[in-house]
Amino acid sequence: MISHKQLFLLNNAQTSNNPNFLEVDHAEGLYLYDIKGKSYMDLVSGFAVSNIGHRHPKVIEAIKAQLDKYMHLTVYGEFVQSPMVKFAEKLISVLPEQLNNVYFVNSGTEATEGALKLSKRFTGRSGIIACHHSYHGSTHGALSVMGNEAYKQAYRPLLPDVGFISFGKEEDLENITADTACVIMETVQGEAGIRVPSLAYMQKLRQRCTEMGALLILDEIQAAFGRTGTLFAFEDYGIVPDILLLAKALGGGMPIGAFVANREVMGVLKENPILGHITTFGGHPVSSVAGLASLTAILEENLVAGVKEKGELFRSLLVHPMIREVRGKGLMMSIQLDTFEQVEKVSQLCAADGVVIDWFLHCENALRIAPPLIITEEEIRTATGVILKALDKL
Ligand code: PLP
């Protein structure tokens, strides 16, 4: 009989020649269970999605209740759909007052596209500034602002008028001018291998954008919802973006993204031409109730408290002669090794010992550590023990 693995390779489009091949039967909290019943600690959270853990009971309950009412009804922005209305209201209630208007989409890259378009429409300018080693998604606009030529060259021509600066380098902020529609930046760079900017840099960035009339887009698709130790990563920097990008953990395990801005800014999508950004499924009712339940769980269960301490515990335990550096903020972390071969071997050894870790798109000699925020102190000790044991075998 042909196996699932063979069918997967045959019928499902592949994105690399060496997929992970783990076949999960079910998932719960921090754990994944494969088809043979073996359990794995998930230290990747489906790439920063499962912040509240897999299959949170409140999310499941909300989804089931919504399934009994309706699923898709019509395109975004026409009918009054209470799941989307309530979710936007809750999201706005935890954001600074300037960020009071939410456009729900389906994914992170679509949030990026919407935000880039919105910036051009609002400012009447075309210039976009992005960062080297950035990642904002894989569609054409998002690819245009990706800071890694290797992933882009095959798809040129891309968007014109895109300039790149070095993340964290204050001198480069001069490149933001009166021709700049927007600066798009991850508050904490993820795929670059987790790079945390300084307070002074982020404040100067905000100031420069304001002076030049350029919109500041902060991409927190990976960093939001408690991952860095605050609900939103920008909170630690005392700044507010003009547009905030959300996805991944936004849906509590369901697909949904959003770009959030001020009502006045967002208003330009309504006319000249109307329907400035269109999506059929954006803000899907089932994803919206899941997102609302997830955000409610984060707040009610106080899941953000303790994230910084948990990150510190990881860091204090991850001491090994093969580790060059442990970077990060809260539970958005990377372990810097020397080579990709080491990263691959450690990942394989950890998987064999029941711990899932991964690497980064633009930094393949570092290991990605982004567990659900619910991970306990004891589980952190077990997980780091497995990682250190794997490093011993290098
Ligand atoms: N922005 C950041 C910072 C990301 O990490 C990602 C995905 O990894 C995206 C955007 C794109 O999100 P999606 O895969 O949902 O399109």
Coordinates of C-alpha atoms and ligand atoms in Angstrom, one line a residue:
M1 CA 0.0 0.0 0.0
I2 CA 1.3 3.5 -0.8
S3 CA 2.2 5.3 2.3
H4 CA 1.1 8.8 3.4
K5 CA 4.7 9.9 3.0
Q6 CA 4.8 8.7 -0.6
L7 CA 1.4 10.4 -1.4
F8 CA 2.6 13.6 0.3
L9 CA 5.7 13.6 -2.0
L10 CA 3.7 12.7 -5.0
N11 CA 0.5 14.8 -4.8
N12 CA 1.3 17.7 -2.5
A13 CA 3.5 20.5 -4.0
Q14 CA 6.8 20.5 -2.3
T15 CA 8.8 23.6 -1.2
S16 CA 12.1 21.8 -0.6
N17 CA 13.8 18.5 -1.2
N18 CA 14.1 17.8 2.5
P19 CA 10.8 18.3 4.3
N20 CA 10.5 17.4 8.0
F21 CA 8.1 14.4 7.4
L22 CA 6.7 14.4 10.9
E23 CA 3.2 13.0 10.6
V24 CA 1.1 14.3 13.5
D25 CA -2.0 12.4 14.7
H26 CA -3.1 15.0 17.2
A27 CA -1.9 17.9 19.2
E28 CA -2.7 19.3 22.7
G29 CA -1.1 22.1 24.7
L30 CA 2.6 22.0 24.3
Y31 CA 2.6 18.6 22.7
L32 CA 2.4 17.0 19.3
Y33 CA 1.7 13.2 19.0
D34 CA 2.8 11.3 15.9
I35 CA 0.9 8.5 14.3
K36 CA 2.9 6.0 16.3
G37 CA 1.8 7.7 19.6
K38 CA 5.2 9.3 20.3
S39 CA 5.0 12.7 21.9
Y40 CA 7.0 15.8 21.0
M41 CA 7.4 19.0 22.9
D42 CA 6.6 21.7 20.2
L43 CA 9.3 24.4 20.7
V44 CA 8.3 26.0 17.4
S45 CA 4.6 26.6 17.9
G46 CA 3.8 26.0 14.2
F47 CA 6.1 29.0 13.6
A48 CA 4.8 31.3 16.4
V49 CA 1.2 30.5 15.9
S50 CA 0.3 28.3 18.9
N51 CA 1.1 30.9 21.6
I52 CA -1.8 29.6 23.8
G53 CA -0.9 25.9 23.0
H54 CA -2.5 23.6 20.6
R55 CA -6.3 23.2 20.7
H56 CA -7.1 25.5 23.5
P57 CA -10.5 24.4 24.9
K58 CA -11.9 27.9 24.7
V59 CA -11.0 28.2 21.1
I60 CA -12.5 24.8 20.3
E61 CA -15.7 25.7 22.1
A62 CA -16.0 29.0 20.2
I63 CA -15.4 27.3 16.9
K64 CA -18.0 24.6 17.6
A65 CA -20.6 27.2 18.5
Q66 CA -19.9 29.3 15.4
L67 CA -20.2 26.2 13.1
D68 CA -23.8 25.8 14.3
K69 CA -24.5 29.4 13.2
Y70 CA -22.8 30.2 9.9
M71 CA -19.4 29.9 8.1
H72 CA -18.7 32.0 5.0
L73 CA -21.5 34.4 4.1
T74 CA -20.1 37.0 1.8
V75 CA -17.0 39.0 0.9
Y76 CA -15.2 41.2 3.5
G77 CA -16.9 44.5 4.4
E78 CA -20.5 43.9 3.3
F79 CA -22.6 42.1 5.8
V80 CA -22.4 42.8 9.5
Q81 CA -20.8 39.6 10.9
S82 CA -20.8 39.6 14.6
P83 CA -17.6 37.4 15.0
M84 CA -15.6 40.0 13.1
V85 CA -17.2 42.9 14.8
K86 CA -16.6 41.5 18.3
F87 CA -13.1 40.5 17.5
A88 CA -12.1 44.0 16.1
E89 CA -13.7 45.6 19.2
K90 CA -11.6 43.4 21.6
L91 CA -8.4 43.9 19.6
I92 CA -8.8 47.7 19.6
S93 CA -9.4 47.6 23.3
V94 CA -5.9 46.2 23.9
L95 CA -4.2 48.6 21.5
P96 CA -3.2 52.2 21.8
E97 CA -6.1 54.5 20.9
Q98 CA -4.5 55.6 17.5
L99 CA -4.8 52.0 16.3
N100 CA -8.6 51.9 16.2
N101 CA -9.5 50.4 12.8
V102 CA -8.9 46.7 11.8
Y103 CA -8.9 45.3 8.3
F104 CA -9.0 41.5 8.6
V105 CA -7.4 39.4 6.0
N106 CA -6.4 35.7 5.7
S107 CA -2.7 35.6 6.3
G108 CA 0.5 37.6 7.2
T109 CA 1.6 38.2 3.6
E110 CA -1.9 39.6 2.8
A111 CA -1.7 42.0 5.8
T112 CA 1.7 43.2 4.3
E113 CA 0.1 43.7 0.9
G114 CA -2.8 45.7 2.4
A115 CA -0.5 47.8 4.5
L116 CA 1.8 48.7 1.6
K117 CA -1.1 49.6 -0.6
L118 CA -2.7 51.7 2.2
S119 CA 0.5 53.6 2.7
K120 CA 0.7 54.5 -0.9
R121 CA -2.9 55.6 -1.0
F122 CA -2.7 57.6 2.2
T123 CA 0.5 59.5 1.5
G124 CA 0.3 59.7 -2.3
R125 CA 3.9 58.6 -2.4
S126 CA 5.5 55.4 -3.8
G127 CA 8.8 55.1 -1.9
I128 CA 9.1 52.1 0.5
I129 CA 11.9 51.4 2.9
A130 CA 12.5 47.9 4.2
C131 CA 15.3 46.2 6.1
H132 CA 18.0 43.8 5.0
H133 CA 17.2 40.3 6.3
S134 CA 13.6 41.1 6.7
Y135 CA 10.7 38.7 6.1
H136 CA 7.1 40.0 5.5
G137 CA 5.6 37.2 3.4
S138 CA 5.9 35.5 0.1
T139 CA 3.5 37.2 -2.3
H140 CA 4.9 39.7 -4.8
G141 CA 4.6 42.9 -2.8
A142 CA 5.9 41.2 0.4
L143 CA 8.7 39.6 -1.6
S144 CA 9.6 43.1 -2.9
V145 CA 10.3 44.2 0.7
M146 CA 12.1 41.0 1.7
G147 CA 15.7 41.7 2.6
N148 CA 17.3 38.6 1.0
E149 CA 18.1 38.7 -2.7
A150 CA 18.5 34.9 -3.0
Y151 CA 14.7 34.5 -2.6
K152 CA 13.8 37.3 -4.9
Q153 CA 16.0 37.2 -7.9
A154 CA 13.9 34.6 -9.8
Y155 CA 10.8 36.7 -9.5
R156 CA 12.0 40.1 -10.7
P157 CA 10.7 42.6 -11.8
L158 CA 9.2 43.3 -8.4
L159 CA 7.9 46.5 -6.9
P160 CA 9.9 49.6 -7.9
D161 CA 10.9 52.3 -5.4
V162 CA 11.9 49.9 -2.6
G163 CA 15.1 50.8 -0.7
F164 CA 16.8 48.8 2.0
I165 CA 18.4 49.9 5.3
S166 CA 20.3 47.9 8.0
F167 CA 18.1 47.0 10.9
G168 CA 19.2 48.8 14.0
K169 CA 21.6 51.2 12.2
E170 CA 20.7 54.8 13.1
E171 CA 22.7 56.5 10.3
D172 CA 20.5 54.6 7.7
L173 CA 17.4 56.4 9.0
E174 CA 18.5 59.3 6.8
N175 CA 17.2 57.3 3.9
I176 CA 13.7 57.9 5.1
T177 CA 12.7 61.1 3.2
A178 CA 9.7 63.2 2.1
D179 CA 9.3 60.7 -0.8
T180 CA 8.9 57.8 1.5
A181 CA 5.3 56.4 1.7
C182 CA 6.2 53.9 4.4
V183 CA 8.9 52.1 6.4
I184 CA 8.1 48.5 7.0
M185 CA 10.0 46.8 9.7
E186 CA 9.6 43.8 12.1
T187 CA 9.7 45.1 15.7
V188 CA 11.9 42.1 16.5
Q189 CA 13.4 40.6 13.3
G190 CA 12.4 36.9 13.1
E191 CA 13.7 35.1 10.1
A192 CA 17.0 37.1 10.4
G193 CA 17.7 34.8 13.4
I194 CA 15.9 36.9 16.0
R195 CA 17.4 40.4 16.2
V196 CA 16.3 42.8 18.9
P197 CA 16.6 46.5 18.2
S198 CA 17.6 49.1 20.9
L199 CA 15.1 51.4 22.5
A200 CA 17.0 54.4 21.1
Y201 CA 16.9 53.1 17.6
M202 CA 13.2 52.4 17.6
Q203 CA 12.4 55.9 19.1
K204 CA 14.6 57.5 16.4
L205 CA 12.9 55.5 13.7
R206 CA 9.5 56.7 15.0
Q207 CA 10.6 60.3 15.1
R208 CA 12.1 60.2 11.6
C209 CA 9.0 58.7 10.1
T210 CA 6.9 61.3 11.8
E211 CA 9.2 64.2 10.6
M212 CA 9.1 62.9 7.0
G213 CA 5.4 62.1 7.0
A214 CA 6.1 58.5 6.2
L215 CA 3.9 55.8 7.7
L216 CA 5.6 53.4 10.1
I217 CA 4.4 49.8 9.5
L218 CA 5.5 47.5 12.3
D219 CA 5.2 43.8 11.4
E220 CA 4.4 41.8 14.5
I221 CA 3.1 38.8 12.7
Q222 CA 5.7 36.7 14.5
A223 CA 6.3 38.8 17.6
A224 CA 2.8 39.7 18.9
F225 CA 0.5 38.2 21.4
G226 CA 2.9 37.8 24.3
R227 CA 5.7 36.1 22.5
T228 CA 8.3 38.8 23.5
G229 CA 7.0 39.3 27.0
T230 CA 4.5 42.1 26.3
L231 CA 1.2 41.6 24.4
F232 CA 2.6 43.6 21.5
A233 CA 6.4 43.9 21.0
F234 CA 6.3 47.7 20.3
E235 CA 5.0 48.3 23.9
D236 CA 8.6 47.9 25.2
Y237 CA 9.8 50.7 23.0
G238 CA 7.3 53.4 24.0
I239 CA 6.3 53.9 20.4
V240 CA 3.1 53.3 18.3
P241 CA 3.2 52.3 14.6
D242 CA 0.9 53.9 12.1
I243 CA 0.0 50.4 10.8
L244 CA 0.4 47.2 12.8
L245 CA 0.6 43.8 11.0
L246 CA -0.8 40.8 12.7
A247 CA -1.4 37.1 11.8
K248 CA 0.0 33.8 13.0
A249 CA -1.1 33.8 16.7
L250 CA -3.9 36.1 16.0
G251 CA -6.3 33.2 15.2
G252 CA -5.5 30.9 18.1
G253 CA -4.6 28.2 15.5
M254 CA -7.0 29.3 12.7
P255 CA -5.9 31.3 9.6
I256 CA -6.5 35.0 9.9
G257 CA -4.4 38.2 9.5
A258 CA -5.0 41.9 10.0
F259 CA -3.6 45.3 9.4
V260 CA -4.6 47.8 12.0
A261 CA -4.4 51.6 11.6
N262 CA -6.1 54.8 12.5
R263 CA -9.7 55.2 11.2
E264 CA -8.7 58.3 9.2
V265 CA -5.8 56.4 7.4
M266 CA -7.9 53.3 6.7
G267 CA -10.7 55.5 5.4
V268 CA -8.9 56.1 2.1
L269 CA -9.6 52.5 1.0
K270 CA -13.3 53.4 0.6
E271 CA -13.2 55.7 -2.4
N272 CA -11.3 56.7 -5.6
P273 CA -11.4 53.8 -6.4
I274 CA -13.8 52.1 -4.0
L275 CA -12.9 48.7 -2.7
G276 CA -9.2 49.7 -2.3
H277 CA -8.4 46.3 -0.9
I278 CA -10.6 43.2 -1.5
T279 CA -10.7 39.8 0.2
T280 CA -13.3 37.1 0.0
F281 CA -12.5 35.2 3.1
G282 CA -10.7 37.9 5.2
G283 CA -12.0 37.8 8.8
H284 CA -13.7 34.5 8.3
P285 CA -16.4 34.0 11.0
V286 CA -14.8 30.8 12.3
S287 CA -11.3 32.3 12.4
S288 CA -12.7 35.4 14.1
V289 CA -14.4 33.6 16.9
A290 CA -11.2 31.5 17.4
G291 CA -9.1 34.7 17.5
L292 CA -11.5 36.3 20.0
A293 CA -11.4 33.3 22.2
S294 CA -7.6 33.1 21.9
L295 CA -7.1 36.8 22.9
T296 CA -9.6 36.4 25.7
A297 CA -7.6 33.4 27.0
I298 CA -4.3 35.2 26.8
L299 CA -5.8 38.0 28.9
E300 CA -7.9 36.0 31.3
E301 CA -5.2 33.4 31.9
N302 CA -2.6 36.0 32.2
L303 CA -0.4 34.1 29.7
V304 CA 2.0 37.0 29.0
A305 CA 3.1 37.3 32.6
G306 CA 6.1 35.1 33.1
V307 CA 7.1 35.0 29.5
K308 CA 10.2 37.2 30.1
E309 CA 11.2 35.0 33.1
K310 CA 10.7 31.8 31.0
G311 CA 12.9 33.3 28.4
E312 CA 15.6 34.0 31.0
L313 CA 15.3 30.5 32.3
F314 CA 15.9 29.1 28.8
R315 CA 18.9 31.4 28.4
S316 CA 20.4 30.5 31.8
L317 CA 20.2 26.8 31.0
L318 CA 21.4 27.0 27.4
V319 CA 25.1 27.1 28.2
H320 CA 27.3 24.9 26.0
P321 CA 30.7 25.2 24.3
M322 CA 29.0 24.8 20.9
I323 CA 26.6 27.7 21.5
R324 CA 28.0 31.0 20.2
E325 CA 25.1 33.2 21.4
V326 CA 21.5 32.9 22.6
R327 CA 19.5 35.9 21.2
G328 CA 16.0 37.0 21.7
K329 CA 13.3 38.6 23.8
G330 CA 10.9 36.6 25.9
L331 CA 10.1 33.3 24.2
M332 CA 11.2 34.5 20.7
M333 CA 14.7 33.0 20.8
S334 CA 17.6 31.7 18.7
I335 CA 20.6 29.6 19.5
Q336 CA 23.5 30.6 17.3
L337 CA 25.8 27.7 16.2
D338 CA 28.4 27.7 13.5
T339 CA 27.0 25.8 10.6
F340 CA 23.7 24.6 9.0
E341 CA 25.0 21.0 9.3
Q342 CA 25.2 21.4 13.1
V343 CA 21.7 22.9 13.2
E344 CA 20.3 20.1 11.1
K345 CA 22.0 17.4 13.2
V346 CA 20.8 19.0 16.5
S347 CA 17.3 19.3 15.2
Q348 CA 17.3 15.6 14.1
L349 CA 18.7 14.5 17.5
C350 CA 16.2 16.6 19.4
A351 CA 13.3 15.2 17.3
A352 CA 14.4 11.7 18.0
D353 CA 14.3 12.6 21.7
G354 CA 10.9 14.2 21.4
V355 CA 11.6 17.9 21.1
V356 CA 10.8 19.8 17.9
I357 CA 13.0 22.8 17.0
D358 CA 13.8 24.4 13.7
W359 CA 15.9 27.1 12.0
F360 CA 15.4 30.4 10.2
L361 CA 15.0 31.5 6.6
H362 CA 17.8 34.1 6.6
C363 CA 20.0 32.6 9.3
E364 CA 20.3 28.9 8.8
N365 CA 23.1 28.4 11.4
A366 CA 20.8 29.2 14.3
L367 CA 18.1 27.2 16.0
R368 CA 14.7 28.5 16.5
I369 CA 13.1 28.3 19.9
A370 CA 9.5 29.6 20.1
P371 CA 7.4 27.4 22.4
P372 CA 3.8 28.0 23.4
L373 CA 3.8 30.5 26.2
I374 CA 2.2 27.9 28.5
I375 CA 5.4 26.0 28.7
T376 CA 6.3 25.3 32.4
E377 CA 9.6 25.7 34.2
E378 CA 9.9 21.9 34.4
E379 CA 9.2 21.5 30.7
I380 CA 11.8 24.2 29.9
R381 CA 14.4 22.2 32.0
T382 CA 13.5 19.0 30.1
A383 CA 13.6 20.6 26.7
T384 CA 16.9 22.4 27.3
G385 CA 18.3 19.1 28.7
V386 CA 17.5 17.4 25.3
I387 CA 19.1 20.3 23.4
L388 CA 22.3 20.2 25.4
K389 CA 22.5 16.4 25.0
A390 CA 22.2 16.8 21.3
L391 CA 24.9 19.5 21.3
D392 CA 27.2 17.1 23.1
K393 CA 27.0 14.8 20.1
L394 CA 28.2 17.3 17.6
Ligands
PLP1 N1 5.9 38.7 8.6 C1 6.6 37.9 9.4 C2 7.5 38.7 10.4 C3 6.6 36.5 9.4 O1 7.4 35.8 10.2 C4 5.8 35.9 8.4 C5 5.7 34.4 8.3 O2 6.6 33.7 8.8 C6 5.0 36.7 7.6 C7 5.1 38.0 7.7 C8 4.1 36.0 6.5 O3 3.0 35.4 7.1 P1 2.2 34.3 6.3 O4 3.0 33.1 6.2 O5 0.9 34.1 7.2 O6 1.9 34.9 5.0

